[in-house]
Short mmCIF file of C-alpha atoms and ligand atoms in Angstrom, two decimals:
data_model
loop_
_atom_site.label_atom_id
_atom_site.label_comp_id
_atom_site.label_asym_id
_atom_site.label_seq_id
_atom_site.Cartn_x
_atom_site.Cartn_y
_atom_site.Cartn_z
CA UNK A 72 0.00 0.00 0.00
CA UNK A 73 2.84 2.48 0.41
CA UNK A 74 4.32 2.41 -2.43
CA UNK A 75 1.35 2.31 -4.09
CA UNK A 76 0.70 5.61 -1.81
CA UNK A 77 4.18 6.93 -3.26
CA UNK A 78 3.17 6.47 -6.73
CA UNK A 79 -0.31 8.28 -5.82
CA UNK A 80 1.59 11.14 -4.16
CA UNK A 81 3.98 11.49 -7.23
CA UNK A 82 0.97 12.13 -9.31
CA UNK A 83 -0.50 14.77 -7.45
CA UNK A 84 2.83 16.63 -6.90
CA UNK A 85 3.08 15.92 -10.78
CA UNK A 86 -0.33 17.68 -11.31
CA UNK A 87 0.76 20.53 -9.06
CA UNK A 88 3.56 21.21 -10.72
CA UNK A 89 2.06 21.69 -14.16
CA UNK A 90 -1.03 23.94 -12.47
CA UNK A 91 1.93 26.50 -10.49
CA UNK A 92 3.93 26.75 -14.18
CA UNK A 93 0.83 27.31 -16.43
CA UNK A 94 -0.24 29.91 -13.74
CA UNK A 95 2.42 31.41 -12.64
CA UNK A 96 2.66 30.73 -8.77
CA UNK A 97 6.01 29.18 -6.73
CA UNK A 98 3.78 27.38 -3.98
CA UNK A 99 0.88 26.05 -3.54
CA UNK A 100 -0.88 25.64 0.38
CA UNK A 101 -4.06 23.71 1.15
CA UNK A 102 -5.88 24.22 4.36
CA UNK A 103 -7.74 21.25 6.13
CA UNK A 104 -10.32 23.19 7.08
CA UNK A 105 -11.86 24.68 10.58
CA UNK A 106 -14.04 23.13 12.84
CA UNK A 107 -18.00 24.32 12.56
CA UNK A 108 -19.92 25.22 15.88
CA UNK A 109 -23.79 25.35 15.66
CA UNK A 110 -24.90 28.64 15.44
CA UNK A 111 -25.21 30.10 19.25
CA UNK A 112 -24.40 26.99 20.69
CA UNK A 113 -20.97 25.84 21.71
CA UNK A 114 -21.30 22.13 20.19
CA UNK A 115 -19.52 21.21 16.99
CA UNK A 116 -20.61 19.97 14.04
CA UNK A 117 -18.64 16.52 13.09
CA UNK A 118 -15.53 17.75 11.42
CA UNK A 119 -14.84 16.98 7.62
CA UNK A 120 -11.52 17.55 6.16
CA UNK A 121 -11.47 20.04 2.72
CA UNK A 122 -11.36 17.17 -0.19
CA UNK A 123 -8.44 18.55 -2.00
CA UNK A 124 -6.16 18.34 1.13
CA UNK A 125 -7.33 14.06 1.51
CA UNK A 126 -6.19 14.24 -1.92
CA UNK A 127 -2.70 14.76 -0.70
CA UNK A 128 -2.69 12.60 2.34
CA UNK A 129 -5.23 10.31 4.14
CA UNK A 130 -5.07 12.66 7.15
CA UNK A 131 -8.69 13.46 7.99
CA UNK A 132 -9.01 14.43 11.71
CA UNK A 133 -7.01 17.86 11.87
CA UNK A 134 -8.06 20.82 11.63
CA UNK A 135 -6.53 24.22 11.01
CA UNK A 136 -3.68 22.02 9.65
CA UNK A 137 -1.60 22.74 6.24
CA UNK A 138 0.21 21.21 3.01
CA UNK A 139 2.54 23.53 1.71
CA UNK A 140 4.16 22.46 -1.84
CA UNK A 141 6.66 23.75 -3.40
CA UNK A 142 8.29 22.49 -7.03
CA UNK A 143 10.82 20.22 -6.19
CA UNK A 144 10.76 19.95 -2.74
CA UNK A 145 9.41 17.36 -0.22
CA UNK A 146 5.87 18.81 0.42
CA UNK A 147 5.32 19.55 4.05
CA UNK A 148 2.21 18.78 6.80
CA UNK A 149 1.85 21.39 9.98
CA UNK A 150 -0.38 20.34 12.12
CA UNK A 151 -2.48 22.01 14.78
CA UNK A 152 -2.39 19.59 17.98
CA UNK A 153 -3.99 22.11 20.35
CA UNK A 154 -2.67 21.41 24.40
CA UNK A 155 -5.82 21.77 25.82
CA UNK A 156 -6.88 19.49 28.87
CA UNK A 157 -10.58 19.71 28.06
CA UNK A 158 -10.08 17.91 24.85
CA UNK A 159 -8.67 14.49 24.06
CA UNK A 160 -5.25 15.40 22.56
CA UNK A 161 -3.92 14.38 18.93
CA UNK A 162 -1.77 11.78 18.45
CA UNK A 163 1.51 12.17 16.19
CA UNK A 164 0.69 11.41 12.87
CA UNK A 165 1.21 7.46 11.79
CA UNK A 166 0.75 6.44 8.95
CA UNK A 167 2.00 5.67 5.00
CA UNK A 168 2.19 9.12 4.36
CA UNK A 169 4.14 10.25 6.83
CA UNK A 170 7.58 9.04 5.23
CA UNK A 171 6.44 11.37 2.25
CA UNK A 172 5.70 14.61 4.45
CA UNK A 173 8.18 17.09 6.48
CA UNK A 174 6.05 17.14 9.18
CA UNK A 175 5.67 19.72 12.01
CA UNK A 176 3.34 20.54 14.44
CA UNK A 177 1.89 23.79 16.58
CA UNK A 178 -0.32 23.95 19.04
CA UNK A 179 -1.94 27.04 19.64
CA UNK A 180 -4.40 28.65 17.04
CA UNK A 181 -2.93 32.37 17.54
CA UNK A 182 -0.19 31.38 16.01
CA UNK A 183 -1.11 29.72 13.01
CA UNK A 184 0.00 32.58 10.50
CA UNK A 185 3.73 32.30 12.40
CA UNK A 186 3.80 28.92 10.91
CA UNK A 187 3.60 29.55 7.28
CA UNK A 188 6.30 31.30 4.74
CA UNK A 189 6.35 35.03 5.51
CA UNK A 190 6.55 36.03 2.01
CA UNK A 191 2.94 34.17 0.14
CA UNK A 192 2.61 36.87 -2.72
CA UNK A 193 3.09 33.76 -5.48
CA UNK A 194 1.42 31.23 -3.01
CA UNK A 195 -1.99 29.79 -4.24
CA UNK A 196 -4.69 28.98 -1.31
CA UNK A 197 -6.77 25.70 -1.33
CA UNK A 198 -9.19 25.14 1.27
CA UNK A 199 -12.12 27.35 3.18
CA UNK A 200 -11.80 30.62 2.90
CA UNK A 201 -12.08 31.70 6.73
CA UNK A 202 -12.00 35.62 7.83
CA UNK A 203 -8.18 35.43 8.68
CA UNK A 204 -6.97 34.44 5.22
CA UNK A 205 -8.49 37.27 3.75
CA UNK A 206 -5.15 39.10 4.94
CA UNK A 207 -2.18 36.88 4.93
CA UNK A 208 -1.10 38.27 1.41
CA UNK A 209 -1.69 35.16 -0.64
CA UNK A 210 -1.82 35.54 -4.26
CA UNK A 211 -5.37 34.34 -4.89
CA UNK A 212 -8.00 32.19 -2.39
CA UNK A 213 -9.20 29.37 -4.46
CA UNK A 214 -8.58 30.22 -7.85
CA UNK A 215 -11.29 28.69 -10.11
CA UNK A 216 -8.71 27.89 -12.61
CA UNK A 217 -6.76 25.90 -10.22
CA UNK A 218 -9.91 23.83 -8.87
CA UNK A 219 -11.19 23.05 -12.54
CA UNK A 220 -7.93 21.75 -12.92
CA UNK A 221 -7.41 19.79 -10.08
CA UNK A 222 -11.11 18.34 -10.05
CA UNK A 223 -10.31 17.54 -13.75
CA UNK A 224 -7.54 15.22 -12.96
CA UNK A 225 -9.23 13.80 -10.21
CA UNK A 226 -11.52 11.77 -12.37
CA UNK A 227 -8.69 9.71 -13.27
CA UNK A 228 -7.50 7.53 -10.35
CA UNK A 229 -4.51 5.83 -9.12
CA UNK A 230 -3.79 2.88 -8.15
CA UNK A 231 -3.75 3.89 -4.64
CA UNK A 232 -7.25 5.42 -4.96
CA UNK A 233 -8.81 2.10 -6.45
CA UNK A 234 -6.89 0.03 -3.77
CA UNK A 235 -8.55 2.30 -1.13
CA UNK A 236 -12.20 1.83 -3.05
CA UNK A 237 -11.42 -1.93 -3.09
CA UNK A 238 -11.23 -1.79 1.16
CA UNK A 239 -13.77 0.55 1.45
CA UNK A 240 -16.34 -1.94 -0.56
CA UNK A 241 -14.99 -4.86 1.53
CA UNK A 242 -15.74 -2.83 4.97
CA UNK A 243 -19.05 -1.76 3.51
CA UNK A 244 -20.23 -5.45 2.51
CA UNK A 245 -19.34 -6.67 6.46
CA UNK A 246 -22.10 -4.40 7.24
CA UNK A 247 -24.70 -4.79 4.72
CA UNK A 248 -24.23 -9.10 5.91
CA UNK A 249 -25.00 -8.22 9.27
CA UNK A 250 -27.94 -5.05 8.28
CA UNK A 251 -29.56 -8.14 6.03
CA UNK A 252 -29.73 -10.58 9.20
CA UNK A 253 -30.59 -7.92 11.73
CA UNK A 254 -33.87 -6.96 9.25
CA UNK A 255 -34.58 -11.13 8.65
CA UNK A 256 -34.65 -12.02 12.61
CA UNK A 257 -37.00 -9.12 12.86
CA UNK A 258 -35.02 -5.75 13.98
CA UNK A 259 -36.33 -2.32 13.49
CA UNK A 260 -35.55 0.19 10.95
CA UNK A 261 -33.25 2.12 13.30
CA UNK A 262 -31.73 -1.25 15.12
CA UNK A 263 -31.09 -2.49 11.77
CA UNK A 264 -28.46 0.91 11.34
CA UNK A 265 -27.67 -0.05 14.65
CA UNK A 266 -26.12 -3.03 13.66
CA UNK A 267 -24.61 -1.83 10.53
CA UNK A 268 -22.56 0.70 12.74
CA UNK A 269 -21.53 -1.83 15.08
CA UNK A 270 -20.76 -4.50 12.70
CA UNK A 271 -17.74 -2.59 11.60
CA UNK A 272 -17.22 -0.01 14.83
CA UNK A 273 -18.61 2.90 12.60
CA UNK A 274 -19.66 6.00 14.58
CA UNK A 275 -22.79 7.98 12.35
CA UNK A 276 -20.46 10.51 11.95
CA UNK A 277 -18.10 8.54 10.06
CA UNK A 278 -20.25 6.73 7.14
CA UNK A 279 -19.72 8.49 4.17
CA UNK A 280 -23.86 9.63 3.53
CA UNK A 281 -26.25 8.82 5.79
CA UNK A 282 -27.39 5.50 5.64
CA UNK A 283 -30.48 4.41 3.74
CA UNK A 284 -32.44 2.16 6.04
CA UNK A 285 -36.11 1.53 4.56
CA UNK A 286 -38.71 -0.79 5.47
CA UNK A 287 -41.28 -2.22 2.99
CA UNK A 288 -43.07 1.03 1.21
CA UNK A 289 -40.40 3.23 2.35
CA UNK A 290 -38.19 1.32 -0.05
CA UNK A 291 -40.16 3.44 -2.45
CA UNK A 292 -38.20 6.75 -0.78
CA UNK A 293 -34.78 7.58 -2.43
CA UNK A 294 -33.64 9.50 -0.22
CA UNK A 295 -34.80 7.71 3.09
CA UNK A 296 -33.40 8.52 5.85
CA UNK A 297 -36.18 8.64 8.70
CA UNK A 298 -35.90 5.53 10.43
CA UNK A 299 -38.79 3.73 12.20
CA UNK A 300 -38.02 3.20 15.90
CA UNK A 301 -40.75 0.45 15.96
CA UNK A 302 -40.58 -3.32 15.33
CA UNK A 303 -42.68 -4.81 12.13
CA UNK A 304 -43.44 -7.22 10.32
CA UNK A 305 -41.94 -6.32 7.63
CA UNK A 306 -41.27 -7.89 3.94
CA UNK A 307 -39.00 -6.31 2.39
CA UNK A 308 -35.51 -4.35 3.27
CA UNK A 309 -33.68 -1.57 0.58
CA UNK A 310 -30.55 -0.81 2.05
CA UNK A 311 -27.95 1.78 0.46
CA UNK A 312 -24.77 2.34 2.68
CA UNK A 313 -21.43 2.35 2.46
CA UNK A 314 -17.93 3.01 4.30
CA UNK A 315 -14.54 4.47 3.90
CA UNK A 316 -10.68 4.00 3.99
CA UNK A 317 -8.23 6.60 3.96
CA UNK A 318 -10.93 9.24 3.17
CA UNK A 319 -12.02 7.00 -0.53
CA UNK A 320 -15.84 5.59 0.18
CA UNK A 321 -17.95 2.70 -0.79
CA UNK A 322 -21.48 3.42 -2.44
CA UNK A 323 -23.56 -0.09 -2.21
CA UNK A 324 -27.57 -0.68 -2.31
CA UNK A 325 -29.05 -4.56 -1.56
CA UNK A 326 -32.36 -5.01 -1.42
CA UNK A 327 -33.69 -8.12 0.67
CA UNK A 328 -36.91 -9.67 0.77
CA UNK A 329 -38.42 -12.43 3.68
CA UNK A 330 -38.29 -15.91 2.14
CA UNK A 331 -42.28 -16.22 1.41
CA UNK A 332 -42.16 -13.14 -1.21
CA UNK A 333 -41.32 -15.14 -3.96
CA UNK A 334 -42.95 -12.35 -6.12
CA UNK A 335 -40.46 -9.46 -4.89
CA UNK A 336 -37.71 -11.64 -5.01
CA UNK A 337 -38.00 -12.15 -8.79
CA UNK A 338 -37.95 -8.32 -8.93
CA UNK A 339 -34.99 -7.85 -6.59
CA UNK A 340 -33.57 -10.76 -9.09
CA UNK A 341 -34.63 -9.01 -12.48
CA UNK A 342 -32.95 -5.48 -11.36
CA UNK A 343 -29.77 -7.72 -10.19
CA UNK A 344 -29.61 -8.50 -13.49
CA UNK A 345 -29.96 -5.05 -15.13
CA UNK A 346 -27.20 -4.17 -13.03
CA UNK A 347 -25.07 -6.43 -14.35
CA UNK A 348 -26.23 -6.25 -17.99
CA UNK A 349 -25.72 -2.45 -17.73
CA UNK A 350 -21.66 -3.09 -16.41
CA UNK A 351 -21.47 -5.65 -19.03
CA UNK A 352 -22.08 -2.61 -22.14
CA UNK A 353 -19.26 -0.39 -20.41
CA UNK A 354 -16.77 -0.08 -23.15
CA UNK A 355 -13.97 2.83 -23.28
CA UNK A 356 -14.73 6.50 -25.27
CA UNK A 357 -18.78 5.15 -24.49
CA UNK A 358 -21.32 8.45 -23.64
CA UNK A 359 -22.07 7.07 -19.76
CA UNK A 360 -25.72 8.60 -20.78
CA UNK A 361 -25.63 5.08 -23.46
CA UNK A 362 -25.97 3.07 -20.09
CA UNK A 363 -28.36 5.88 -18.25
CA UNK A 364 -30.51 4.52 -22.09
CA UNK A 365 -29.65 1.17 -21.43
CA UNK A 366 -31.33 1.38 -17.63
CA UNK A 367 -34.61 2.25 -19.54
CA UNK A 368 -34.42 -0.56 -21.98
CA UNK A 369 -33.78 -2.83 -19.29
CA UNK A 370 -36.27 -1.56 -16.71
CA UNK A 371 -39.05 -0.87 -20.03
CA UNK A 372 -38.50 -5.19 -20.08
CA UNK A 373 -38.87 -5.40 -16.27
CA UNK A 374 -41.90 -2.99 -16.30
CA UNK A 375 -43.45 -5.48 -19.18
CA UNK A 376 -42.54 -8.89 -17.73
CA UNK A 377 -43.56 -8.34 -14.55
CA UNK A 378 -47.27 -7.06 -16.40
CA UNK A 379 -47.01 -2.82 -14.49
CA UNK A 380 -48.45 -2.39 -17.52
CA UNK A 381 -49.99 -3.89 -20.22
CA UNK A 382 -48.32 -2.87 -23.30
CA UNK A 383 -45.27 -4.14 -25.34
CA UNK A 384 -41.56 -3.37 -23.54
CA UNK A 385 -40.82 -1.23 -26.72
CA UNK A 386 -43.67 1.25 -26.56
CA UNK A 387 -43.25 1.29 -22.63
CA UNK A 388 -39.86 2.55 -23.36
CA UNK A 389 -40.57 4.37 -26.64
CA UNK A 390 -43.39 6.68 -24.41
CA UNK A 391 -40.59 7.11 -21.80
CA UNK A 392 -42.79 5.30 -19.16
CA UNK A 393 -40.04 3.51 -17.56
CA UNK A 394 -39.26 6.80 -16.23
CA UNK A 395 -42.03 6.48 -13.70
CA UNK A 396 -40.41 3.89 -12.05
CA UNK A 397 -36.99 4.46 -12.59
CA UNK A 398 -36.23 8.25 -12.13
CA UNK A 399 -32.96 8.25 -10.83
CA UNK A 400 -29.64 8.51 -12.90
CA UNK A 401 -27.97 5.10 -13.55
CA UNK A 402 -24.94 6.46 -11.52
CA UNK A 403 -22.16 8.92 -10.71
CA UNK A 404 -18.07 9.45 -10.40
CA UNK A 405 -17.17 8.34 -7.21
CA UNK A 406 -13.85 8.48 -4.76
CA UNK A 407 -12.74 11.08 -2.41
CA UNK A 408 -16.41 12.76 -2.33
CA UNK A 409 -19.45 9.79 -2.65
CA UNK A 410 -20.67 12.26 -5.99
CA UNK A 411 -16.95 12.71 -6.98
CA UNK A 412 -16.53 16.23 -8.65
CA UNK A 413 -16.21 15.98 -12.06
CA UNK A 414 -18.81 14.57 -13.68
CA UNK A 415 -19.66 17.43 -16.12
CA UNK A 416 -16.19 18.86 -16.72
CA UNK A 417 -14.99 18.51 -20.00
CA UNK A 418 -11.67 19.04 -19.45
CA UNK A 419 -8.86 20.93 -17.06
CA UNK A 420 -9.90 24.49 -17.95
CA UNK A 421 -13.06 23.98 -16.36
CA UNK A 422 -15.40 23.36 -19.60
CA UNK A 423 -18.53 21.87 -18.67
CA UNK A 424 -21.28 19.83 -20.00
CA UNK A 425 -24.62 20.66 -19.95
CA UNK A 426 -27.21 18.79 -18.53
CA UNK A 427 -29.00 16.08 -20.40
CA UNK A 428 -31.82 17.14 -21.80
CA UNK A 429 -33.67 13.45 -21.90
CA UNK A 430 -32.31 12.74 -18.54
CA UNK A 431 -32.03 16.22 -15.99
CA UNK A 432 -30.85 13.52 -13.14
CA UNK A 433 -27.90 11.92 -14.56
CA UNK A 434 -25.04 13.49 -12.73
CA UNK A 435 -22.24 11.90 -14.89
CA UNK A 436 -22.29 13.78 -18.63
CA UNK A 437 -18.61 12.24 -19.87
CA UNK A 438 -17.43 9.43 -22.01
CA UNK A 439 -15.83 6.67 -20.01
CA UNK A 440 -12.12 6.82 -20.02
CA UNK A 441 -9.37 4.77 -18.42
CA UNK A 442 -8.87 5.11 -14.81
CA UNK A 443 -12.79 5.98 -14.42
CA UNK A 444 -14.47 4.89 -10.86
CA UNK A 445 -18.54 5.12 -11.03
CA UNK A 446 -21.58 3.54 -9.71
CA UNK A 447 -24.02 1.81 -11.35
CA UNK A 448 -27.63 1.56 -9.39
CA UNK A 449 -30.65 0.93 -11.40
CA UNK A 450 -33.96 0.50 -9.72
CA UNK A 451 -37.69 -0.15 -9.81
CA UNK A 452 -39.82 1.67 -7.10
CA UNK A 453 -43.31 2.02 -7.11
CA UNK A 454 -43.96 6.21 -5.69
CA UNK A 455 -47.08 7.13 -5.89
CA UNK A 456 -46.50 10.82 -6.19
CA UNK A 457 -44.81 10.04 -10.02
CA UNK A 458 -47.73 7.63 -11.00
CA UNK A 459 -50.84 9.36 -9.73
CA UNK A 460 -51.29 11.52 -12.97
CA UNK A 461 -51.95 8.37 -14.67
CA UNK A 462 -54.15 6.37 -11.61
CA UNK A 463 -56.99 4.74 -14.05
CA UNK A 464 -55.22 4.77 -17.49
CA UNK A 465 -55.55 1.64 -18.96
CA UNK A 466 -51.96 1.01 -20.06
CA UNK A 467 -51.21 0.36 -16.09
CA UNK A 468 -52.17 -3.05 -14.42
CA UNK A 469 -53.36 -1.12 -10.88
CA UNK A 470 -53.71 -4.20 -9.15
CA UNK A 471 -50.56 -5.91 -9.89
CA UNK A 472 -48.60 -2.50 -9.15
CA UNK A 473 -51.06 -2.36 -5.87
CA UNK A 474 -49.50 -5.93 -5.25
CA UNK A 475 -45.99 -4.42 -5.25
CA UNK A 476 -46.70 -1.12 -3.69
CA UNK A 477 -45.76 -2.80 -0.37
CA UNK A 478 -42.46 -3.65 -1.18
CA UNK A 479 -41.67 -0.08 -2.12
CA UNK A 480 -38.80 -0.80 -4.46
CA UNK A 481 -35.48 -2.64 -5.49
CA UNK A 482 -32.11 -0.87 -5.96
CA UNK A 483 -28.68 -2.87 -6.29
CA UNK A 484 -25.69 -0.36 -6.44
CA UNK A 485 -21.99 -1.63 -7.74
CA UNK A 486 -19.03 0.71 -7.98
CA UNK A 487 -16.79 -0.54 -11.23
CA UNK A 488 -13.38 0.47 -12.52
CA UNK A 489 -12.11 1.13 -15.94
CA UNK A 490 -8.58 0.00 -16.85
CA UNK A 491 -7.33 -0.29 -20.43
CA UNK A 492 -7.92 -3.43 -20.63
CA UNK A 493 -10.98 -4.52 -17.88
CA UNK A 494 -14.14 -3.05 -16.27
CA UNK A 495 -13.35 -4.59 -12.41
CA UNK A 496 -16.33 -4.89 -10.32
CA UNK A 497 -15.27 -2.88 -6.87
CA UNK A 498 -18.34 -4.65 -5.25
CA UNK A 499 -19.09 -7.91 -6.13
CA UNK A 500 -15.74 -9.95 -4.87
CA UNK A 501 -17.17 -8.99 -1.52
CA UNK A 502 -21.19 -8.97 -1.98
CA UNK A 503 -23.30 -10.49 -4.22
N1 LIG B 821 -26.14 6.72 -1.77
C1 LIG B 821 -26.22 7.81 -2.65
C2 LIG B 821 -26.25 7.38 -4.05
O1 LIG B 821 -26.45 6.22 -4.33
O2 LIG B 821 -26.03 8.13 -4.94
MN1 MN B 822 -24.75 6.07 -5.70
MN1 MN B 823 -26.13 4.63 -3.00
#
């Protein structure tokens, strides 16, 4: 892992270098970030490191800490490690990037602008623009054209940042084992996250997006995140959650069904198989929007087959019905950030791509290139609020979608990565 860390690091320095000659600066410093306090309280929001500075280093928990890079010199980490006996104190640093860093530390915030060059009039700043910066003299605060740049190159990942995806997936599907048993021996909603947290000594803070939990017609919710304190009978489980490792995340849904719902289970079965039928068209210089087209095709056949409606899987798909019960994109960059940046920049000058016009949700506009980490997550829900327009139509089989309406939904979420010569499945060597 460290030297595939070392090769990682080379690449950003690499990157630097090229963005400080093609605009003009001598140094570069990145800022981890401050800590938030909710407004007129004196409680702190979980802390969450500025993305560009975990881009460096996998160091995550400090605050008001710098990188400073300079061309050709061994990049350097100072670190605040505040002496304050109300607070559990830092640690050093350990670590595989420590070999990599001059490190230093200080340990009062006063005197954080002591520990930085004097002179910063050719010194780009990365990182939250707090009140102080505003006069330390640095050339610019978060130059746009640095960012684009940055964000561009990030879409392209390293071994390293795969390696890291590949743990983070194999953490996350420890948890979604346990999450499925906890919902079959007949936990609730929120003891079922329970469980999920414990299963791999997760505090909430530290998943990377809150966890999806749903029961039965909650499935239905997207975006669920209001977990029922209750115990239920219930049938069927959508779970989307994932985990970390050195700052990269995992982005998995399973959905589960008890035994008897032989029904559901053919559905949680069919959009299995769109998943995989959708990673098996990934091919190199490929629009990603040809797979968001290929999630309608395959959900149009679902929508047939299973008899939500009553017409033929072309004109279901022709008449863009399949976008009642599939409204989602088909999936999204991911690495550093859960939605990666970078899904509608064109290239490093910041160029970006419009949205689609046939599909507003799909975040990812690009072809697929080499080095390319995404998601694919097709589902079939059954939410009321898109259907109701059409309650009585004859095209729709209401009592076979009434039949389903209790299971909310199915969604089965893979990351993959593209290599020159392979699409690997991040996911599946640890879940099915
Ligand atoms: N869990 C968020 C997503 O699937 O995009
Ligand atoms: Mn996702
Ligand atoms: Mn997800």
């Amino acid at each position: 892992m460290k030297n595939l860390y070392k090769n990682h690091l080379l690449k950003v320095l690499n990157t630097f270098d090229v963005i400080m000659q093609k605009h003009s600066y001598d140094q570069v410093i990145l800022y981890s970030g401050d800590e938030k306090v909710v407004y007129l309280d004196d409680n702190l929001y979980p802390f969450k490191v500025y993305i560009n500075f975990k881009y460096f280093a996998p160091v995550l928990n400090y605050p008001n800490s710098f990188i400073i890079y300079k061309s050709s010199e061994k990049p350097k980490l100072i670190l605040l490690q505040k002496i304050d006996f109300w607070d559990s104190q830092p640690h050093a640093l350990k670590g595989i990037c420590c070999d990599f860093f001059d490190i230093s530390y200080y340990n009062n915030l006063e005197d954080m602008r002591k520990q930085l060059p004097s002179k910063l009039k050719n010194t780009a700043f990365l990182g939250e623009e707090i009140i102080r910066f505003q006069n330390y003299g640095f050339k610019s605060l978060n130059n746009q054209k640095i960012i684009n740049h940055i964000h561009y190159h990030r879409c392209f990942k390293s071994q390293y940042e795969v390696e890291c995806m590949r743990k983070a997936n194999q953490i996350a599907s420890t948890a979604h084992k346990t999450a499925k048993e906890a919902f079959l021996s007949g936990k609730s909603e929120l003891q079922t996250h329970l469980a999920y947290l414990e299963a791999i000594a997760y505090k909430e803070a530290e998943v990377p997006y809150e966890n999806i939990v749903a029961f039965d017609e909650s499935c239905s919710i997207l975006h669920y995140h209001n977990y029922r304190k209750n115990k239920f009978l219930a049938k069927s489980f959508l779970l989307d959650a994932g985990a970390s490792y050195n700052g990269y995340h995992a982005d998995i849904t399973r959905t589960f069904a008890k035994k008897e719902y032989t029904a559901f289970h053919e559905l949680i079965e069919a959009v299995n198989q769109s998943t995989l039928n959708i990673i098996s068209k990934i091919k190199i210089g490929m629009n990603y929007e040809v797979l968001q087209e290929q999630m309608h095709l395959d959900a149009s056949a679902i929508i047939s087959n299973f008899k939500f409606m009553n017409i033929s899987s072309d004109e279901i798909y022709e008449k863009k019905y399949s976008k009642l019960f599939s409204p989602a994109g088909v999936g999204h960059y991911i690495g550093l950030q859960v939605h990666d940046i970078g899904n509608t920049l064109l290239d490093e000058n910041g160029t970006l791509i419009e949205k689609s016009k046939n599909h507003p949700r799909l975040r990812l506009r690009k072809n697929i290139e080499i080095g390319n980490v995404f998601t694919i997550e097709p589902g079939i829900y059954i939410i009321d609020q898109l259907l109701k327009p059409y309650y009585g139509k004859k095209e729709f089989n209401w009592d076979v979608i009434s039949k389903f309406r209790v299971f909310g939904g199915a969604r089965i979420e893979d990351s993959v990565y593209v290599s020159n010569n392979n699409v690997e499945n991040l996911t599946r060597p640890y879940l099915n």
